[in-house]
Amino acid sequence: MTAAILLLGFLALMALGVPVAIALAGAGVVFALVDGSIPLLAIVHRMVGGVDSFPLLCVPFFIFAGMLMNSSGITERIYDFAVAAVGWMRGGLGQVNVVGSVVFAGMSGTAVGDAAGLGTIEVRAMRAHGYDPKFAVGITAASSMLGPLLPPSLPLVVYGVSANASIGQLFAAGIVPGLLVAFCLMGMVRWYAVRHGYGADAQFRLYEMGRTLARGILPLLTPVLIIGGMRAGLFTPTEGAICAVAWALLLGVIVYRTLGFKAVAKVSFETVEVTATILLIVAASEVFGWMLTTTRASEQVVGWVLAITEEKWLILLLANIFLLVVGLAIEPLPAILILTPIMLPVMESIGVDPVHFGLIMVLNLCIGLLTPPVGIVLFILARVGGISFEDAAKGVLPFMVPLVGVLLLCTYVPGVVMWLPSLWYR
Amino acid sequence: MAEKPFEGVGQAEEAGYADDLRHFRWRNHGPEEWAGLLLLWVLGGLVFTQFFTRYVLNDSLAWTEEVARYLLVVLTFIGAAGAVRRGTHIRVEALEMAMPARARPALWAVQDALRLGFWAFGAWISFDLADRMGVMPMDSLDHSLAWVYWPVFIGFVLMTLREIQWVWRRWRHGDAPAAQDVLA
């Protein structure tokens, strides 16, 4: 009963279309009024407590670093390097697309950042080289999935805070699945290129590779800096994020001189806005999660699920389907904050590691960015590619096969996800 | 499915992924956004200093971590007022899109009431909290937690005021939420 009031109140508010933060905290207010034993003061107190957290500090700074990198022309250097490195393969620019995203994912933590930064350059280049725009949009959208998988990853940070899991371990957990996705996508590009007779787009020249590497070496070092520093215990994720900001500013403002005063101010304003909208949801989800626990509602949810089935593989399958469906309608970050307090107890009750589940959740929800009706990555790329949203959705459809394949592999073979975190941290 | 207008792109550009400065104007940013910008930089400076002092001076300042957390709280609630001003709080529009156009104004009125109600509720409660926090000490500094809660109160008040501005405009012009320009 208690769980029902909370959950139905939340769903009703979400359906009405109020901000997610209001739906989460508002459900708490409704519950407190009905229940009568929870003081209203506790709601705002919990909201403040929800953002009063040191690990959360990496949210603004990873956003800031990613946006600074995107605005400073570093993306072009990465693109040039990728062309020199893999442009000679069949379906060259398709391969460039994947390799470029692998590198870019090491500095940006979101799929949207990857699609709108590097993705825009890639789609334009592929169209200019006579690729089918549907294929171009499809591979670019699919490879943007690497942003949230390979560290640093904003969705994994948010999950880590929400689930109280180690962000370092989550980052490590994303590496193997991310590289697997990249590997499968490169395989698909190869297959596509052979079938459609796409040739190479560049010749391999060692000199060219060396030159672009030298031009791009500083930005290419970013992932090494962040991951290496965290791995070596030099800094916490928060300090890693602030170092990434300092590094991006150093490159953009002093070394390359591509970031002016105005550009930095614009990016700062945007960082504040994105940060505040996400953290207000974090604050509200703290209220929601707290009420789920104190009213034992989360235990009731576990009971409901276990009443349906106790088979681990079936619960995992249902969780995947549920997350994919949610991902169709809700963006990853709010969805993570809403669902983690509800789903994690169920997963823990059947012995799924929180780090493992984090990866499953993020991968599922991010796939929703590539699908109608609200897939923002598709919207951006369809416009850049000059095709309809419908065609863009058709273009990305074949690439769902490797993405869902890796998702199932990650779900049912925990070792794929847990190998690196166990090796490094346990 | 039918082709949709590119509503998402505007959002993405708003979110900072379009790196051109053509639409950037200093005066398009309200005081709460300037306060947010300042907070972001002070916060960044503080975290960096802490990291730096730990390695260079081999002695980290104990209060920096606590103050950084408080600044993040303030940034959240002041920045959220900026997001109300720009109308960019994340929400789900599925029902709205599925509704016939004639029925939408009724839904908007409900949304307005709920948003306004929640921000005002937040302002009321945070006033009460800030008032009580005057006796609660911080962990490592000799100040009370009221220093954290008063800015939260200000944030909620700003959200309420910005929301009133929106609602006022909508009642006068009858626009859809997305069809309006950002509040000047």
XYZ file of C-alpha atoms in Angstrom:
610
model
C 0.000 0.000 0.000
C 2.673 2.481 1.027
C 4.746 1.618 -2.002
C 1.692 2.015 -4.200
C 0.961 5.592 -3.054
C 4.551 6.625 -3.634
C 4.920 4.940 -7.011
C 1.499 5.902 -8.368
C 1.902 9.491 -7.181
C 5.218 9.652 -8.970
C 3.876 8.109 -12.185
C 0.879 10.457 -12.226
C 3.111 13.519 -11.823
C 5.509 12.293 -14.523
C 2.605 11.674 -16.916
C 1.309 15.188 -16.323
C 4.623 16.454 -17.643
C 6.014 18.347 -14.671
C 9.834 18.362 -14.314
C 11.227 15.000 -13.187
C 12.601 16.604 -10.017
C 9.138 17.811 -9.023
C 7.612 14.415 -9.808
C 10.116 12.666 -7.506
C 9.996 15.104 -4.589
C 6.310 15.866 -5.146
C 5.441 12.175 -4.761
C 7.277 12.393 -1.447
C 5.190 15.402 -0.421
C 1.951 13.609 -1.336
C 3.076 10.569 0.615
C 4.086 12.620 3.651
C 0.680 14.327 3.654
C -1.215 11.036 3.364
C 0.973 9.167 5.832
C 1.206 11.946 8.393
C 4.259 10.591 10.236
C 6.902 12.253 8.048
C 7.524 15.949 8.715
C 7.539 18.146 5.602
C 10.782 19.716 6.796
C 12.483 16.380 6.176
C 11.756 16.615 2.454
C 13.797 19.741 1.770
C 16.374 18.648 4.324
C 16.835 15.387 2.397
C 17.008 17.256 -0.913
C 19.905 19.344 0.375
C 21.524 16.239 1.868
C 21.251 14.501 -1.507
C 23.569 16.978 -3.209
C 25.810 17.549 -0.185
C 28.261 14.933 -1.471
C 31.906 15.061 -2.484
C 31.735 12.422 -5.264
C 28.916 14.407 -6.903
C 31.386 17.234 -7.495
C 32.710 15.352 -10.504
C 29.381 15.881 -12.313
C 29.859 19.603 -13.072
C 33.536 19.165 -13.874
C 33.202 16.217 -16.233
C 30.421 18.136 -18.023
C 32.606 21.237 -18.105
C 35.663 19.354 -19.411
C 33.661 17.608 -22.148
C 32.096 20.861 -23.342
C 35.440 22.671 -23.304
C 37.020 19.894 -25.385
C 34.108 20.077 -27.837
C 34.390 23.837 -28.233
C 38.140 24.025 -28.626
C 38.594 22.341 -32.005
C 40.248 19.320 -30.424
C 37.682 17.090 -32.123
C 39.158 17.893 -35.541
C 42.612 16.802 -34.421
C 41.178 13.510 -33.219
C 39.316 13.066 -36.496
C 42.463 13.701 -38.565
C 44.383 11.185 -36.518
C 41.652 8.563 -36.944
C 41.646 9.101 -40.739
C 45.392 8.552 -40.869
C 45.178 5.499 -38.625
C 42.266 3.548 -40.154
C 41.087 5.515 -43.219
C 42.889 3.013 -45.479
C 40.597 0.148 -44.485
C 37.522 -0.804 -46.519
C 34.650 1.480 -45.594
C 37.389 3.775 -44.304
C 35.330 6.621 -42.885
C 33.071 4.135 -41.132
C 36.108 2.743 -39.324
C 37.338 6.284 -38.661
C 33.994 6.935 -37.048
C 34.400 4.116 -34.540
C 38.065 4.760 -33.750
C 37.432 8.495 -33.397
C 34.636 7.791 -30.934
C 36.856 5.461 -28.891
C 39.356 8.292 -28.477
C 36.743 10.971 -27.910
C 34.952 8.807 -25.329
C 38.092 9.152 -23.224
C 37.361 12.833 -22.683
C 33.600 13.084 -23.005
C 31.180 11.199 -20.827
C 27.959 11.401 -22.819
C 26.546 10.030 -26.063
C 25.084 13.418 -26.974
C 28.482 15.072 -26.601
C 30.045 12.494 -28.912
C 27.274 12.776 -31.506
C 27.133 16.561 -31.569
C 30.900 17.084 -31.446
C 32.824 14.488 -33.385
C 29.665 12.953 -34.908
C 28.803 16.097 -36.828
C 32.231 16.194 -38.482
C 32.032 12.498 -39.307
C 28.577 12.559 -40.882
C 29.514 15.538 -43.063
C 32.723 13.838 -44.197
C 30.963 10.566 -44.984
C 28.320 12.345 -47.059
C 31.015 14.235 -48.958
C 32.695 10.896 -49.747
C 29.494 9.447 -51.196
C 28.413 7.186 -48.360
C 24.722 6.424 -48.007
C 23.545 9.043 -45.453
C 21.492 6.409 -43.660
C 24.616 4.308 -43.134
C 26.581 7.391 -42.080
C 23.993 8.418 -39.495
C 23.573 4.825 -38.326
C 27.242 4.144 -37.610
C 27.770 7.582 -36.055
C 24.804 7.131 -33.740
C 25.882 3.621 -32.779
C 29.477 4.656 -32.105
C 28.300 7.532 -29.895
C 27.322 4.787 -27.412
C 31.020 4.561 -26.587
C 30.859 7.952 -24.822
C 28.895 6.699 -21.815
C 30.608 3.274 -21.792
C 34.292 4.141 -21.929
C 35.520 6.214 -18.985
C 34.937 8.930 -18.006
C 31.189 8.415 -18.138
C 28.581 10.778 -16.758
C 25.789 8.167 -16.490
C 28.134 5.846 -14.574
C 29.058 8.660 -12.164
C 25.403 9.404 -11.531
C 24.673 5.710 -11.050
C 27.632 5.383 -8.703
C 26.348 8.201 -6.507
C 22.797 6.866 -6.578
C 23.788 3.248 -5.869
C 26.627 4.163 -3.511
C 29.010 2.152 -5.694
C 32.672 2.918 -6.408
C 33.013 5.241 -9.374
C 36.535 3.981 -10.049
C 35.237 0.417 -10.309
C 32.350 1.470 -12.540
C 34.762 3.253 -14.874
C 36.951 0.148 -15.020
C 33.866 -1.986 -15.654
C 32.982 0.042 -18.753
C 36.277 -0.513 -20.552
C 35.844 -4.097 -21.810
C 32.188 -3.700 -22.893
C 33.097 -0.406 -24.594
C 35.941 -1.968 -26.540
C 33.690 -4.927 -27.412
C 31.091 -2.548 -28.853
C 33.831 -0.789 -30.836
C 35.161 -4.116 -32.123
C 31.688 -5.353 -33.188
C 30.895 -2.051 -34.901
C 34.159 -2.217 -36.846
C 33.239 -5.735 -37.901
C 29.857 -4.519 -39.080
C 31.386 -1.663 -41.045
C 33.713 -4.146 -42.749
C 30.778 -6.425 -43.637
C 28.748 -3.478 -44.918
C 31.661 -2.167 -46.967
C 32.216 -5.520 -48.668
C 28.514 -5.881 -49.429
C 28.108 -2.382 -50.840
C 31.514 -2.186 -52.499
C 32.829 0.686 -50.391
C 36.563 1.123 -50.816
C 39.176 2.920 -48.772
C 39.030 6.689 -48.240
C 42.688 7.378 -47.621
C 46.022 5.765 -48.235
C 48.138 4.633 -45.385
C 51.197 6.787 -44.974
C 53.419 6.425 -41.977
C 54.435 10.066 -42.254
C 50.808 11.218 -42.205
C 50.078 9.036 -39.201
C 53.069 10.452 -37.353
C 52.128 14.003 -38.248
C 48.500 13.729 -37.091
C 49.623 11.888 -33.987
C 52.014 14.716 -33.142
C 49.265 17.286 -33.748
C 46.804 15.401 -31.615
C 49.085 13.961 -28.954
C 48.035 16.350 -26.191
C 44.280 15.732 -26.463
C 44.942 12.028 -27.122
C 46.701 11.866 -23.767
C 43.586 13.001 -21.870
C 42.098 9.542 -21.267
C 45.517 8.246 -20.225
C 45.800 11.143 -17.793
C 42.368 10.644 -16.248
C 42.242 6.857 -16.115
C 45.905 6.445 -15.295
C 45.707 9.008 -12.515
C 42.677 7.390 -10.943
C 44.069 3.892 -11.400
C 47.386 4.874 -9.814
C 45.531 6.393 -6.885
C 46.900 9.854 -7.638
C 43.460 11.345 -7.485
C 39.798 10.679 -6.762
C 37.225 10.863 -9.589
C 36.380 14.411 -8.485
C 40.007 15.479 -8.673
C 40.310 13.644 -11.996
C 37.413 15.721 -13.284
C 38.944 18.999 -12.136
C 42.275 18.012 -13.689
C 40.469 17.290 -16.966
C 38.982 20.803 -16.823
C 42.376 22.350 -16.128
C 43.883 20.314 -18.982
C 41.109 21.317 -21.420
C 41.530 24.984 -20.456
C 45.286 24.739 -20.834
C 44.934 23.245 -24.320
C 42.085 25.468 -25.514
C 43.129 28.796 -24.036
C 46.916 28.680 -23.977
C 48.284 25.969 -26.296
C 45.862 26.078 -29.256
C 44.319 29.485 -28.527
C 40.940 28.362 -29.841
C 38.953 29.228 -26.719
C 38.308 32.913 -26.157
C 36.912 34.626 -23.088
C 33.403 34.576 -24.539
C 33.551 30.887 -25.443
C 34.673 29.941 -21.925
C 31.879 32.051 -20.429
C 29.293 30.446 -22.742
C 30.459 26.958 -21.817
C 30.424 27.926 -18.122
C 26.824 29.141 -18.310
C 25.805 25.937 -20.055
C 27.667 23.772 -17.564
C 25.861 25.468 -14.675
C 22.493 24.941 -16.316
C 23.035 21.267 -17.186
C 24.563 20.608 -13.756
C 21.707 22.267 -11.911
C 18.997 20.406 -13.841
C 20.720 17.075 -13.170
C 21.572 17.780 -9.532
C 18.062 18.983 -8.736
C 16.894 15.539 -9.878
C 19.628 13.962 -7.740
C 18.306 15.979 -4.782
C 14.712 14.958 -5.411
C 15.613 11.315 -6.003
C 17.247 11.284 -2.568
C 13.818 12.070 -1.088
C 12.188 9.395 -3.216
C 14.823 6.755 -2.473
C 14.768 7.524 1.232
C 10.985 7.123 1.371
C 11.159 3.877 -0.595
C 13.541 2.525 2.039
C 11.988 3.857 5.248
C 8.503 2.743 4.264
C 9.949 -0.622 3.262
C 8.453 -0.034 -0.150
C 11.614 -1.312 -1.817
C 11.177 -4.605 0.044
C 7.629 -4.788 -1.297
C 8.925 -4.273 -4.833
C 11.447 -7.070 -4.318
C 8.554 -9.221 -3.085
C 6.457 -8.454 -6.159
C 9.268 -9.360 -8.526
C 10.206 -12.544 -6.684
C 6.516 -13.516 -6.693
C 6.612 -13.510 -10.493
C 9.768 -15.566 -10.756
C 12.890 -16.452 -8.828
C 14.901 -17.435 -11.885
C 17.934 -15.152 -12.050
C 18.215 -15.250 -15.834
C 14.540 -14.407 -16.266
C 14.665 -11.481 -13.817
C 17.707 -10.142 -15.660
C 15.919 -10.501 -18.984
C 12.834 -8.722 -17.640
C 15.047 -5.985 -16.194
C 16.696 -5.497 -19.580
C 13.378 -5.273 -21.411
C 11.983 -2.911 -18.798
C 15.040 -0.639 -18.990
C 14.964 -0.608 -22.791
C 11.308 0.435 -22.738
C 11.936 3.144 -20.128
C 14.887 4.346 -22.209
C 12.525 4.977 -25.112
C 10.724 7.688 -23.180
C 13.136 9.056 -20.555
C 16.705 10.326 -20.836
C 19.395 8.160 -19.201
C 20.344 10.382 -16.248
C 16.848 10.972 -14.852
C 15.975 7.328 -15.534
C 19.030 6.150 -13.567
C 18.096 8.357 -10.616
C 14.488 7.177 -10.654
C 15.129 3.477 -11.133
C 18.275 2.726 -9.142
C 16.600 2.853 -5.710
C 13.760 0.688 -7.042
C 15.698 -1.891 -9.061
C 18.991 -2.256 -7.207
C 17.448 -4.030 -4.160
C 15.882 -6.569 -6.534
C 19.231 -7.138 -8.243
C 21.079 -7.468 -4.957
C 18.504 -9.967 -3.738
C 19.404 -12.274 -6.632
C 23.129 -11.731 -6.179
C 23.942 -9.287 -8.981
C 26.868 -7.007 -8.152
C 25.938 -3.265 -8.073
C 28.837 -2.470 -10.425
C 27.667 -5.136 -12.876
C 24.090 -3.867 -12.752
C 25.279 -0.282 -13.278
C 26.798 -1.212 -16.605
C 23.668 -3.109 -17.673
C 21.480 -0.166 -16.728
C 23.569 2.491 -18.469
C 23.916 0.470 -21.666
C 20.160 -0.192 -21.807
C 19.129 3.375 -21.147
C 21.618 4.853 -23.596
C 20.318 2.652 -26.403
C 17.080 4.645 -25.952
C 18.965 7.728 -27.168
C 19.121 6.080 -30.610
C 15.432 5.280 -30.927
C 12.227 7.160 -31.664
C 10.278 8.927 -30.286
C 12.692 11.059 -28.252
C 16.187 9.823 -29.211
C 18.139 13.040 -29.055
C 21.255 11.566 -30.703
C 19.127 10.640 -33.729
C 17.568 14.113 -33.898
C 20.960 15.763 -34.030
C 22.471 13.369 -36.556
C 19.398 13.308 -38.803
C 19.642 17.067 -39.123
C 23.367 17.017 -39.814
C 22.908 14.165 -42.290
C 20.066 15.964 -44.060
C 17.701 12.988 -43.792
C 14.357 12.529 -42.085
C 14.151 11.316 -38.523
C 12.425 8.213 -39.868
C 15.306 7.404 -42.228
C 17.795 8.001 -39.442
C 15.916 5.486 -37.280
C 16.035 2.955 -40.137
C 19.735 3.641 -40.619
C 20.590 2.865 -37.006
C 18.416 -0.262 -36.866
C 21.043 -2.759 -38.169
C 23.523 -1.463 -35.600
C 21.134 -2.423 -32.827
C 22.196 -6.036 -33.441
C 25.768 -5.634 -32.101
C 24.621 -3.235 -29.354
C 21.969 -5.597 -28.039
C 24.392 -8.497 -28.539
C 26.993 -6.870 -26.291
C 24.231 -5.962 -23.842
C 23.173 -9.609 -23.534
C 26.783 -10.717 -23.245
C 27.382 -8.179 -20.450
C 24.199 -9.308 -18.723
C 24.809 -13.041 -18.781
C 28.595 -13.219 -18.671
C 29.436 -11.046 -15.639
C 33.142 -11.622 -16.232
C 33.049 -9.326 -19.264
C 32.093 -6.447 -17.002
C 33.693 -7.473 -13.711
C 37.091 -8.675 -14.896
C 38.886 -5.294 -14.848
C 37.304 -3.940 -11.647
C 38.192 -7.194 -9.858
C 41.699 -7.115 -11.254
C 42.341 -3.509 -10.310
C 40.355 -2.877 -7.176
C 39.412 -6.074 -5.368
C 6.240 6.947 -37.443
C 5.597 10.366 -38.869
C 8.441 12.770 -39.248
C 8.869 14.957 -36.220
C 10.184 18.491 -36.198
C 13.660 18.708 -34.740
C 12.671 19.848 -31.307
C 15.573 17.948 -29.794
C 18.254 19.857 -31.634
C 17.425 23.184 -30.045
C 17.758 21.487 -26.693
C 21.072 19.935 -27.614
C 22.357 23.283 -28.739
C 21.066 24.836 -25.558
C 22.913 22.136 -23.688
C 26.141 23.405 -25.139
C 27.039 21.047 -27.911
C 26.901 23.604 -30.689
C 30.159 25.427 -30.443
C 29.346 28.592 -32.299
C 28.993 31.901 -30.569
C 26.502 33.481 -32.967
C 23.622 33.380 -30.522
C 25.628 34.210 -27.454
C 24.709 37.498 -25.793
C 25.930 38.603 -22.388
C 22.638 40.274 -21.609
C 20.662 37.074 -22.280
C 21.797 35.782 -18.918
C 19.966 36.646 -15.738
C 21.547 37.452 -12.364
C 20.986 33.889 -11.122
C 22.997 32.568 -14.056
C 25.835 34.978 -13.334
C 25.777 33.841 -9.718
C 25.948 30.250 -10.969
C 28.921 31.022 -13.193
C 30.737 32.617 -10.286
C 29.960 29.642 -8.041
C 31.227 27.185 -10.669
C 34.561 28.963 -10.918
C 35.003 29.419 -7.179
C 34.136 25.752 -6.727
C 36.582 24.709 -9.448
C 39.302 26.865 -7.950
C 38.681 25.407 -4.519
C 38.802 21.753 -5.612
C 41.893 22.419 -7.677
C 43.597 24.200 -4.795
C 42.836 21.311 -2.502
C 44.309 18.830 -4.971
C 47.294 21.073 -5.545
C 48.073 21.738 -1.891
C 47.887 18.044 -1.110
C 50.689 17.291 -3.560
C 52.794 20.409 -3.428
C 52.498 21.428 0.209
C 51.851 17.855 1.315
C 49.161 19.185 3.582
C 45.550 19.411 2.496
C 43.331 22.060 4.004
C 40.615 20.272 5.924
C 37.881 22.813 5.331
C 38.119 22.864 1.523
C 36.239 19.608 1.018
C 33.387 20.665 3.262
C 33.092 24.110 1.718
C 33.158 22.548 -1.766
C 30.183 20.363 -0.837
C 28.246 23.366 0.441
C 29.050 25.364 -2.671
C 27.722 22.481 -4.782
C 24.453 22.618 -2.827
C 24.179 26.353 -3.434
C 25.120 25.947 -7.109
C 22.352 23.369 -7.511
C 19.561 25.523 -6.143
C 20.680 28.857 -7.598
C 21.441 27.193 -10.951
C 18.039 25.521 -10.875
C 16.490 29.001 -10.809
C 18.379 29.758 -14.019
C 16.957 26.568 -15.521
C 13.433 27.657 -14.540
C 14.122 30.966 -16.242
C 15.159 29.170 -19.438
C 12.488 26.494 -19.103
C 15.017 23.666 -19.369
C 14.168 21.403 -16.454
C 14.042 17.835 -17.758
C 10.520 16.467 -18.123
C 8.579 13.877 -20.119
C 6.312 15.287 -22.805
C 4.729 12.040 -24.009
C 1.192 12.793 -22.788
C 1.314 16.323 -24.092
C 2.324 15.167 -27.553
C -0.391 12.526 -27.589
C -3.116 14.996 -26.601
C -5.229 16.886 -29.138
C -4.102 20.504 -29.445
C -7.353 21.823 -28.008
C -6.914 19.970 -24.752
C -3.332 21.112 -24.145
C -4.017 24.502 -22.511
C -5.864 22.693 -19.735
C -2.835 20.452 -19.142
C -0.520 23.457 -19.148
C -2.630 25.103 -16.496
C -2.287 21.994 -14.310
C 1.478 21.932 -14.910
C 1.771 25.616 -14.060
C -0.095 25.117 -10.823
C 2.025 22.108 -9.836
C 5.339 23.773 -10.641
C 4.437 26.994 -8.942
C 3.092 25.064 -5.977
C 6.256 23.016 -5.581
C 8.714 25.907 -5.801
C 6.627 27.890 -3.317
C 6.494 24.850 -1.028
C 10.285 24.627 -1.260
C 10.653 28.307 -0.397
C 8.359 27.986 2.589
C 10.055 24.854 3.981
C 13.592 26.077 3.332
C 12.820 29.335 5.156
C 11.753 27.317 8.162
C 14.822 25.062 7.863
C 17.260 27.942 7.451
C 15.783 29.549 10.516
C 16.317 26.386 12.586
C 19.788 25.690 11.180
C 21.152 28.777 12.913
C 22.113 26.553 15.844
C 23.603 23.689 13.794
C 27.401 23.980 13.452
C 29.355 23.032 10.332
C 31.791 20.101 10.605
C 35.114 21.885 10.407
C 34.263 25.573 10.367
C 33.012 27.801 13.094
C 29.800 28.813 11.336
C 26.243 27.568 11.383
C 24.592 25.572 8.616
C 22.219 28.490 8.086
C 24.882 29.757 5.669
C 24.015 26.822 3.425
C 20.252 26.902 3.889
C 19.636 30.623 3.315
C 20.997 30.396 -0.254
C 18.770 27.334 -0.800
C 15.846 29.479 0.332
C 16.908 32.234 -2.072
C 17.121 29.645 -4.854
C 13.555 28.469 -4.226
C 12.314 32.062 -4.056
C 13.978 32.820 -7.398
C 12.461 29.675 -8.913
C 9.045 30.777 -7.687
C 9.470 34.290 -9.081
C 10.710 33.065 -12.465
C 7.823 30.638 -12.627
C 5.349 33.448 -11.900
C 6.933 35.327 -14.809
C 6.333 32.339 -17.099
C 2.769 31.818 -15.958
C 1.989 35.523 -16.298
C 3.261 35.470 -19.856
C 1.340 32.355 -20.750
C -1.912 33.764 -19.425
C -1.363 36.956 -21.351
C -0.277 35.371 -24.647
C -1.650 31.834 -24.423
C 1.565 30.354 -25.825
C 2.795 26.794 -25.588
C 5.687 26.393 -23.119
C 8.225 25.769 -25.895
C 6.940 28.515 -28.163
C 8.084 31.270 -25.873
C 11.364 33.088 -25.914
C 13.589 32.865 -22.904
C 12.631 35.355 -20.242
C 14.665 38.499 -20.548
